[in-house]
mmCIF file of C-alpha atoms in Angstrom:
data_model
loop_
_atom_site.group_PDB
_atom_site.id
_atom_site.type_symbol
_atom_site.label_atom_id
_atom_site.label_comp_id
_atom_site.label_asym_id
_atom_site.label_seq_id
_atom_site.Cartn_x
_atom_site.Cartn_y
_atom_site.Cartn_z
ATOM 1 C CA UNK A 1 0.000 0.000 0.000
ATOM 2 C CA UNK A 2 1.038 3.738 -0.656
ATOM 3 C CA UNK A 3 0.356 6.318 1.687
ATOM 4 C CA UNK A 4 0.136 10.034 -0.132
ATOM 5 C CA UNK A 5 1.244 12.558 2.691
ATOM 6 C CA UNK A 6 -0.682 15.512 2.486
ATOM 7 C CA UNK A 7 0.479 18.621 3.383
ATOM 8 C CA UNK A 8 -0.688 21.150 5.448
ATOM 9 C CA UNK A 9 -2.615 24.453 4.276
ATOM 10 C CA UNK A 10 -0.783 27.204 4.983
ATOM 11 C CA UNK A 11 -2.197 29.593 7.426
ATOM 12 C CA UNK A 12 -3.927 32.845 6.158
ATOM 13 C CA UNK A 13 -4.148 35.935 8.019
ATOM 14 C CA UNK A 14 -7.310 35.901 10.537
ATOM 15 C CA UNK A 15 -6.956 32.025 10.168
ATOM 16 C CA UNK A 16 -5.357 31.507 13.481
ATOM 17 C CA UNK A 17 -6.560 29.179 16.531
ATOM 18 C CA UNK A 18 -8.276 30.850 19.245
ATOM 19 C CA UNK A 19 -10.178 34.275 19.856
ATOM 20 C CA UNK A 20 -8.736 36.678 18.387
ATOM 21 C CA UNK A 21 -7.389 39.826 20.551
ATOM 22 C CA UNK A 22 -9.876 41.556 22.629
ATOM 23 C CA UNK A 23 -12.999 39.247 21.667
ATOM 24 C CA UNK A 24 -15.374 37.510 24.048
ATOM 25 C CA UNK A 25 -17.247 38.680 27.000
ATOM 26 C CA UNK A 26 -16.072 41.674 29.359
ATOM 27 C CA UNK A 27 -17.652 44.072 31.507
ATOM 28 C CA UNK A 28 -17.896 46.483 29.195
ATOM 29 C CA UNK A 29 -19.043 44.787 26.263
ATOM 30 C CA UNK A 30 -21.943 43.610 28.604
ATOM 31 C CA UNK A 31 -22.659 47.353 29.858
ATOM 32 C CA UNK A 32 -23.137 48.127 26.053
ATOM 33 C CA UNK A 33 -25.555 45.212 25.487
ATOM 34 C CA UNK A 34 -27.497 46.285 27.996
ATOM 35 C CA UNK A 35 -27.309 50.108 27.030
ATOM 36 C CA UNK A 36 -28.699 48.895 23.656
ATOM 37 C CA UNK A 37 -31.524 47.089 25.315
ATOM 38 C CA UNK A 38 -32.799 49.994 28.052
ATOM 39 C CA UNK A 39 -32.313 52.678 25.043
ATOM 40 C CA UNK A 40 -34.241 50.633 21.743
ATOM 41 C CA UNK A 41 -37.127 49.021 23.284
ATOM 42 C CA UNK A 42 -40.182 52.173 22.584
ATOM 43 C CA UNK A 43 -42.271 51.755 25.845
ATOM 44 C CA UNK A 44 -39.339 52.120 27.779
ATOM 45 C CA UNK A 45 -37.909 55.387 25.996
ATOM 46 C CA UNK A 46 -41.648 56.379 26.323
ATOM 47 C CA UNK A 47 -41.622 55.812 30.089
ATOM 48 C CA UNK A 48 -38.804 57.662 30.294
ATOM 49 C CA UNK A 49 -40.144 60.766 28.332
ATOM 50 C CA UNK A 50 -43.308 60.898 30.490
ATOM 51 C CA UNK A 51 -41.384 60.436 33.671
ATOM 52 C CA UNK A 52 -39.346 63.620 32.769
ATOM 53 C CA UNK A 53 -42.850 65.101 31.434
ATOM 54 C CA UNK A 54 -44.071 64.321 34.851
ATOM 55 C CA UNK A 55 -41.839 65.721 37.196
ATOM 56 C CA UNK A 56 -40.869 68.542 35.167
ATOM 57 C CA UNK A 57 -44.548 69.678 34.642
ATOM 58 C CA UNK A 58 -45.065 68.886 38.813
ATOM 59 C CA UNK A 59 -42.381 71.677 39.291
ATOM 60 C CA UNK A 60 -43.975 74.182 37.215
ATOM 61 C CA UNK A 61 -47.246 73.495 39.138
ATOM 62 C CA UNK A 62 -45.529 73.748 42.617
ATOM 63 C CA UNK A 63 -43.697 77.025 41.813
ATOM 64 C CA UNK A 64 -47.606 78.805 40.531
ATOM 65 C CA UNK A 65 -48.778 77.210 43.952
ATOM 66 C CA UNK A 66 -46.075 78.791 45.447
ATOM 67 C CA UNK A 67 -46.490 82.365 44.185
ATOM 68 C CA UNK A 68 -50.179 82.117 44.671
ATOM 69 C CA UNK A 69 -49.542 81.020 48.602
ATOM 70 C CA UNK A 70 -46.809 83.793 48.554
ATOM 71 C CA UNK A 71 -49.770 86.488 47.327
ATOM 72 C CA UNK A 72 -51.968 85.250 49.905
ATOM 73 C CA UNK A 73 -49.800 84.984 52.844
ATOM 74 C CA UNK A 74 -48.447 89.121 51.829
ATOM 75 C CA UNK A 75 -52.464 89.919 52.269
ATOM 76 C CA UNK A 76 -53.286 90.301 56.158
ATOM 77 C CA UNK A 77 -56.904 90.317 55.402
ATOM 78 C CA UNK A 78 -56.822 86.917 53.815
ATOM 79 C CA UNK A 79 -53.693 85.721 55.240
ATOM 80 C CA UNK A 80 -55.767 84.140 58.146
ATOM 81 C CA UNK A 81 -57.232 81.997 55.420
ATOM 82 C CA UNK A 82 -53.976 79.540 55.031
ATOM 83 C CA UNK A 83 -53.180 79.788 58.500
ATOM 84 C CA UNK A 84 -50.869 76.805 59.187
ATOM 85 C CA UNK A 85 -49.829 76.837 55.602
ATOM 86 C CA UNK A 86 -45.801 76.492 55.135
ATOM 87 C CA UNK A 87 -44.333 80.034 54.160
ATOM 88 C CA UNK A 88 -43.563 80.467 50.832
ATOM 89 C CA UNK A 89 -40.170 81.483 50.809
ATOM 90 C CA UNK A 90 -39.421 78.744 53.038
ATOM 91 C CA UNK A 91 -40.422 75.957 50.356
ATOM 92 C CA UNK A 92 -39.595 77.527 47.345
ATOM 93 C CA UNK A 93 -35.857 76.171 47.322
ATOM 94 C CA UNK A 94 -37.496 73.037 46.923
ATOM 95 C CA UNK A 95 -39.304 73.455 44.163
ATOM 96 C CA UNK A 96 -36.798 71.932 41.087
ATOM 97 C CA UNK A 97 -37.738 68.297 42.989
ATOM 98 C CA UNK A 98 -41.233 68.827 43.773
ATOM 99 C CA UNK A 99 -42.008 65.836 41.133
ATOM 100 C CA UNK A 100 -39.533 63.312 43.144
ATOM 101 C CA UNK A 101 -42.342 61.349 44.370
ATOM 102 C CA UNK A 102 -44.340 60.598 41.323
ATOM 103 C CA UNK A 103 -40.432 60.136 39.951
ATOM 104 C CA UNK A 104 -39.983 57.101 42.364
ATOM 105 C CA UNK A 105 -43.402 55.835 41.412
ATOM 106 C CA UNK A 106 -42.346 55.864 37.811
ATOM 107 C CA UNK A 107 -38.544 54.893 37.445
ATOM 108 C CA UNK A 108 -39.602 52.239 40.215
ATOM 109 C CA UNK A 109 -42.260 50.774 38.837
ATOM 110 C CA UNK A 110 -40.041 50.569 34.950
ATOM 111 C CA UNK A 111 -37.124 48.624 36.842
ATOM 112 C CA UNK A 112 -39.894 46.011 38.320
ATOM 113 C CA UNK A 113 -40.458 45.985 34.508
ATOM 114 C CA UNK A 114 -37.336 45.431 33.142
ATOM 115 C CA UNK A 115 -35.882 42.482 35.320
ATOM 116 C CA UNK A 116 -39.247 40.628 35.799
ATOM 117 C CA UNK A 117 -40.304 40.542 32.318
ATOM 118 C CA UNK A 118 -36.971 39.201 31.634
ATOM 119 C CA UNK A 119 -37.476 36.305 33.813
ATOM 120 C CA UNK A 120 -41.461 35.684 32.994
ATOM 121 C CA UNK A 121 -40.801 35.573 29.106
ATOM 122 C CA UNK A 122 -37.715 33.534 29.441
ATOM 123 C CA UNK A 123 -35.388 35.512 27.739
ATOM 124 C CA UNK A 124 -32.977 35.762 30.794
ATOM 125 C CA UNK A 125 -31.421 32.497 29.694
ATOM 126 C CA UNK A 126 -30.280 34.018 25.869
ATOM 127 C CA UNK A 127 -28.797 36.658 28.459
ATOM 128 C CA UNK A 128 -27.011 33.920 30.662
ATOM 129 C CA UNK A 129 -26.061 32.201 28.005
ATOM 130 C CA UNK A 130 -24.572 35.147 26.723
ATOM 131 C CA UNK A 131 -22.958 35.902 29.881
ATOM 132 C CA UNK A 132 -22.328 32.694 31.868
ATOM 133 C CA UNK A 133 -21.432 34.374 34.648
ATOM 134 C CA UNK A 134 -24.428 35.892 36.219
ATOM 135 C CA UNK A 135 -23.198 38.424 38.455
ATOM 136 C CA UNK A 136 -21.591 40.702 35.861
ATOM 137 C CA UNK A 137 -25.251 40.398 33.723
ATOM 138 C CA UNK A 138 -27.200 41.572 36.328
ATOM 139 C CA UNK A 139 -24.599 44.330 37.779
ATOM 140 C CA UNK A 140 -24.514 45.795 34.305
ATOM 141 C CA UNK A 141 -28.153 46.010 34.008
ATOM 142 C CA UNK A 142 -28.455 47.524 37.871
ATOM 143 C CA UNK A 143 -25.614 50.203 36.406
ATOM 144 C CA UNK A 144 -26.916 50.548 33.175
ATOM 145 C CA UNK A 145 -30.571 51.648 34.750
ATOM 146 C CA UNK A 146 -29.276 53.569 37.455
ATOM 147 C CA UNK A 147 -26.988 55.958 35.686
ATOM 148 C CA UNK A 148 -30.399 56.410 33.162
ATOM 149 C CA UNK A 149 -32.344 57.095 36.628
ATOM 150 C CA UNK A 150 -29.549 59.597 38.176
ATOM 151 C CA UNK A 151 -29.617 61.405 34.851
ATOM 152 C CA UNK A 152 -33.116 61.740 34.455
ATOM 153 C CA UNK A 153 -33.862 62.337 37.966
ATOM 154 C CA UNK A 154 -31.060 65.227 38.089
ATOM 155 C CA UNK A 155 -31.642 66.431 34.456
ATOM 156 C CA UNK A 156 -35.937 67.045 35.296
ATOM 157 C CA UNK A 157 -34.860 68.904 38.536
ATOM 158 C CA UNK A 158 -32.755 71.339 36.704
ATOM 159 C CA UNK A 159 -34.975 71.630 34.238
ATOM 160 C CA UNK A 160 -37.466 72.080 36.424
ATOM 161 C CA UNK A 161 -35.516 74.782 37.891
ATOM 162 C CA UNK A 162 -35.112 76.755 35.046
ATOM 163 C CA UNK A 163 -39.368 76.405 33.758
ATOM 164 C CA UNK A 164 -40.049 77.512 37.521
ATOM 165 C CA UNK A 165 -37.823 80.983 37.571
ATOM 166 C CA UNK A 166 -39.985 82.684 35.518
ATOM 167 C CA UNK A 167 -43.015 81.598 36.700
ATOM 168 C CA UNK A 168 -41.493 83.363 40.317
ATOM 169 C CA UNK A 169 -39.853 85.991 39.248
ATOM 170 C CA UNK A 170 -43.327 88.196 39.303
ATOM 171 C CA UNK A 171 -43.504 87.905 42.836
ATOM 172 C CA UNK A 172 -39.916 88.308 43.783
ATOM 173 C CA UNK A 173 -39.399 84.614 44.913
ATOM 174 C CA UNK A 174 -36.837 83.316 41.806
ATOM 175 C CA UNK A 175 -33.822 81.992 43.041
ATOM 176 C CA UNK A 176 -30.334 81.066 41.772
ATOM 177 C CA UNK A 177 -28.326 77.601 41.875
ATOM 178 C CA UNK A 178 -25.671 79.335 44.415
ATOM 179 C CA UNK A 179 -29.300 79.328 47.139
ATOM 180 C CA UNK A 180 -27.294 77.461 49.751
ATOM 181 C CA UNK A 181 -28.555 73.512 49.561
ATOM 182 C CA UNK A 182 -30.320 73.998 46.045
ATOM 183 C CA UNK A 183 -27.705 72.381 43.839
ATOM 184 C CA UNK A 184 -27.573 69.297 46.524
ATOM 185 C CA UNK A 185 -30.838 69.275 46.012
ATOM 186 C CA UNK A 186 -31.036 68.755 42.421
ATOM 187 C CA UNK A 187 -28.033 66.416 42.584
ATOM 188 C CA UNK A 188 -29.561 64.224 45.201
ATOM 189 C CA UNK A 189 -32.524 64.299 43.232
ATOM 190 C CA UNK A 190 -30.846 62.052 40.640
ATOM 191 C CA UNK A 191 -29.237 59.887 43.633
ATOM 192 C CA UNK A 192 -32.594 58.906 44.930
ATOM 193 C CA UNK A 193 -33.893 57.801 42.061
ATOM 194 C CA UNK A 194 -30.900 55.931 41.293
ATOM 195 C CA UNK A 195 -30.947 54.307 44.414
ATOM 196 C CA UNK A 196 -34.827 53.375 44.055
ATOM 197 C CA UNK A 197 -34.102 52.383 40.607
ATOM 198 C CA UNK A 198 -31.434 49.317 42.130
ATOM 199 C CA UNK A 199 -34.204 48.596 45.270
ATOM 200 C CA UNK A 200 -36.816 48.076 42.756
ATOM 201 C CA UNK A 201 -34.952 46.174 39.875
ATOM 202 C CA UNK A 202 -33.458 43.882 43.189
ATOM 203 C CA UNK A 203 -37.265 43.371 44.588
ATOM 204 C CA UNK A 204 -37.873 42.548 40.654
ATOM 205 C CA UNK A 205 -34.702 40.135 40.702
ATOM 206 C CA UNK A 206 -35.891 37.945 43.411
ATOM 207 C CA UNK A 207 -39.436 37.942 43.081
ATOM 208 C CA UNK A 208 -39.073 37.408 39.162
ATOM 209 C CA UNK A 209 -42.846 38.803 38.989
ATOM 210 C CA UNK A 210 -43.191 42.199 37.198
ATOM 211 C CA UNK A 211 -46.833 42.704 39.184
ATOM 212 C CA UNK A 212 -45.505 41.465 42.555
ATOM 213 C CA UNK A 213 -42.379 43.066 42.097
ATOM 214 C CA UNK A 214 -44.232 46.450 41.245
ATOM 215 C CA UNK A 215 -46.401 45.842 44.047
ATOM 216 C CA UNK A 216 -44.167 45.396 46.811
ATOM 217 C CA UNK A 217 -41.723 48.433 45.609
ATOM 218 C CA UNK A 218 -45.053 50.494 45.875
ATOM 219 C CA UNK A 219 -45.926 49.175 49.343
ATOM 220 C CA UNK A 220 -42.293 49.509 50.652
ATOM 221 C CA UNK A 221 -41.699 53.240 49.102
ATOM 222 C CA UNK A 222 -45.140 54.319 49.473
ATOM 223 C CA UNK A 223 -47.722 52.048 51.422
ATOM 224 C CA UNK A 224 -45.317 51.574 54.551
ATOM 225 C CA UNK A 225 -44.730 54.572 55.676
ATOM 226 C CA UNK A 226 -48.593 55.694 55.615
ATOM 227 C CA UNK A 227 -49.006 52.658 57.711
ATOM 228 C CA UNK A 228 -46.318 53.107 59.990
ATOM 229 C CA UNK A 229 -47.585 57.003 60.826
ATOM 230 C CA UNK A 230 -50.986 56.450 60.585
ATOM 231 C CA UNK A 231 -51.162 52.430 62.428
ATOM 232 C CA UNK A 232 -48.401 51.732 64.178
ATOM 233 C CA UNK A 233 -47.053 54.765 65.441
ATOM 234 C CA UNK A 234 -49.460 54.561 68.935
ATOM 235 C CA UNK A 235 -47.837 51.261 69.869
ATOM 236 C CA UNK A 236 -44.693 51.477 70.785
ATOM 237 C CA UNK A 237 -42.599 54.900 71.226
ATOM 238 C CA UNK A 238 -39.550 53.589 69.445
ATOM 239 C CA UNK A 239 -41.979 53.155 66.019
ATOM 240 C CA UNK A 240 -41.679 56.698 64.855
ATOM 241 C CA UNK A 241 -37.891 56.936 65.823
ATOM 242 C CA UNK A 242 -37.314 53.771 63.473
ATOM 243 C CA UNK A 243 -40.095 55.258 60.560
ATOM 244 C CA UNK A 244 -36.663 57.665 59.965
ATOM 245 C CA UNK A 245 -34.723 55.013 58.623
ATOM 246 C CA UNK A 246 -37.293 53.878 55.971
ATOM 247 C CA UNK A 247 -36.276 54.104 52.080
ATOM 248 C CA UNK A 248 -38.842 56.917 51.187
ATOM 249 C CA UNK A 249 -37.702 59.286 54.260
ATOM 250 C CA UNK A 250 -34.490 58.554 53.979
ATOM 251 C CA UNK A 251 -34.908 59.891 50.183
ATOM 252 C CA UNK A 252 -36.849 62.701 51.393
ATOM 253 C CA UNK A 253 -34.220 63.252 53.470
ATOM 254 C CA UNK A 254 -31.708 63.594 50.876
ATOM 255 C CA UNK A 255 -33.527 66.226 48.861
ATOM 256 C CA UNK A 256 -34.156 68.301 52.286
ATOM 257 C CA UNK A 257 -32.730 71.590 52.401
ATOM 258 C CA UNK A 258 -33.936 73.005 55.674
ATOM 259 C CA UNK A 259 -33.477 69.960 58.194
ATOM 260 C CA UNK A 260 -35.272 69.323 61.248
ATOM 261 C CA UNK A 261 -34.348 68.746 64.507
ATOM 262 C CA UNK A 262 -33.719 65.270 65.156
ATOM 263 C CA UNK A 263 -34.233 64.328 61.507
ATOM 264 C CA UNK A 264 -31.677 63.006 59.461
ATOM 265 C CA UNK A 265 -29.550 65.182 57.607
ATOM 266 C CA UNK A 266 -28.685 64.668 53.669
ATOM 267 C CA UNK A 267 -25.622 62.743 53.978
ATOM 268 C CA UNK A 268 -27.404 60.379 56.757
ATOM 269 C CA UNK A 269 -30.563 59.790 54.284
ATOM 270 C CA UNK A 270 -28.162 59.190 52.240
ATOM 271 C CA UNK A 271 -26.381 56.325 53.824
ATOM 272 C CA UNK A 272 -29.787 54.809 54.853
ATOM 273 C CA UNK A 273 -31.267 54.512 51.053
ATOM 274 C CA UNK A 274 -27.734 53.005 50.220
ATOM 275 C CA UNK A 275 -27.901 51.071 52.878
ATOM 276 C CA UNK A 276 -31.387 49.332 51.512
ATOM 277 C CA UNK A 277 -30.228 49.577 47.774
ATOM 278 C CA UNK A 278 -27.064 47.842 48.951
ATOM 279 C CA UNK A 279 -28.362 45.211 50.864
ATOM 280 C CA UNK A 280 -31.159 44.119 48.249
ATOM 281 C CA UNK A 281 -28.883 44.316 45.454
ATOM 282 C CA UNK A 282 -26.257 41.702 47.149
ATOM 283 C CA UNK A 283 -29.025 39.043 48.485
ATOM 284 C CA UNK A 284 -30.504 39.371 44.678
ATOM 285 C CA UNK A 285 -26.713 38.686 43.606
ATOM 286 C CA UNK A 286 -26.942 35.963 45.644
ATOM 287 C CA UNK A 287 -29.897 34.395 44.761
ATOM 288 C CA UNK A 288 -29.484 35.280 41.172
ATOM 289 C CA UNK A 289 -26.425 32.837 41.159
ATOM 290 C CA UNK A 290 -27.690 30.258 42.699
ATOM 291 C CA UNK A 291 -30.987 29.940 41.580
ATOM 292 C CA UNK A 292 -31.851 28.124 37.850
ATOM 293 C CA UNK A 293 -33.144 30.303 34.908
#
């Protein structure tokens, strides 16, 4: 028998074993995948524009309030009339994040969305098979959504801001970003919603439900603390000491610019709502990874 040796094929550029330089998954490359999917999908760029709409249009509204409370509060002979009523000038700092609440409800409700709907339709596993490692997936799409929150929560209050100046100027109560606390206070009003943005896409992470999920981000941010001042603040004295350290007055806290005695300051509310964002963010981590798709 003959054997006919064959040789080899040369190699060709690009023909070479193995990835080539700089392919495969990274950090990065996942942040952008994720980018892609927050920033193409309509509804979502939609729920964006309205929450911006939202807030934006609540600040307007609070600064006409304010000038008309202003007007009536100058008046002795009607003054009597909003007797117990906040001054004006007092509360008009506060105006650029007068739409933070209906923000929370919004950008809270939207991370449910994303996470659980990712779990209920099943296409979480072309992500973790994309990503093998599950702990970089799901950090990039807390980061991705948070940095969109902080932008959009700090972008409405300046914007806010500005539509509110000359809607006060009339009655002498405009204001300028160097008002000691005000720029905090549209800074922080980015951070909360950030914040809220990782509590509610963790709540959405381990309860893979987008209406439980949305539910119980409602109840904790919202429902709670009604209860907790309205129920259970008769039973025991140390209640209303602990409502303090709840996620929405924390976040309240952060956006404060005249602080109360006893109350927490910004840097303190702070700390809390990181605390909570921090805390459900590394138990979803950790039963994200151990947990089957």
């Amino acid at each position: 028998m003959s054997h006919t040796a064959t040789a080899p094929a040369p190699e060709t550029a690009g023909s070479h074993r193995g990835p080539a330089k700089g392919s495969g998954v990274n950090f990065t490359r996942v942040l952008k995948s994720e980018w892609i999917k927050v920033t193409t999908v309509p509804s979502t760029v939609i729920m964006l524009s309205i929450t911006v709409v939202v807030m934006v249009g609540l600040a307007a509204l609070f600064a006409w309030q304010t000038t008309i409370l202003f007007d009536l509060q100058s008046d002795p002979e009607v003054a009597a009339q909003v007797q117990g009523a906040p001054d004006a000038t007092s509360i008009v700092s506060t105006i650029p994040g007068s739409g933070l609440i209906f923000g929370q409800l919004l950008m809270g409700s939207l991370a449910v969305v994303l996470i659980a709907s990712e779990w209920g339709t099943g296409m979480i596993r072309s992500t973790m098979v994309a990503v093998p490692k599950r702990i970089p997936a799901l950090l990039a799409k807390q980061l991705v959504f948070a940095v969109i929150a902080f932008i959009l929560g700090a972008g409405s209050a300046f914007v806010g801001y500005l539509v509110a100046q000359p809607i006060l100027a009339p009655s002498d109560l405009a204001f300028g970003l160097d008002t000691d606390g005000v720029l905090l206070h549209i800074i922080n009003t980015g951070s909360v919603l950030a914040l809220v943005a990782i509590i509610a896409m963790s709540i959405g992470t381990l309860l893979r439900n987008t209406a439980g999920g949305v539910v119980t981000t409602i109840g904790l941010l919202f429902v709670l603390p009604i209860l907790v001042a309205t129920l259970l603040a008769g039973i025991a004295d140390w209640i209303p000491d602990a409502a303090r350290f709840l996620p929405s007055s924390a976040g309240e806290q952060m956006v404060a610019i005249t602080i109360a005695e006893d109350a927490l300051n910004q840097w303190q509310g702070a700390l809390v709502l990181g605390g909570w964002a921090l805390v459900l963010l590394v138990i979803s981590v950790a039963v994200t990874k151990k947990r089957d798709v």
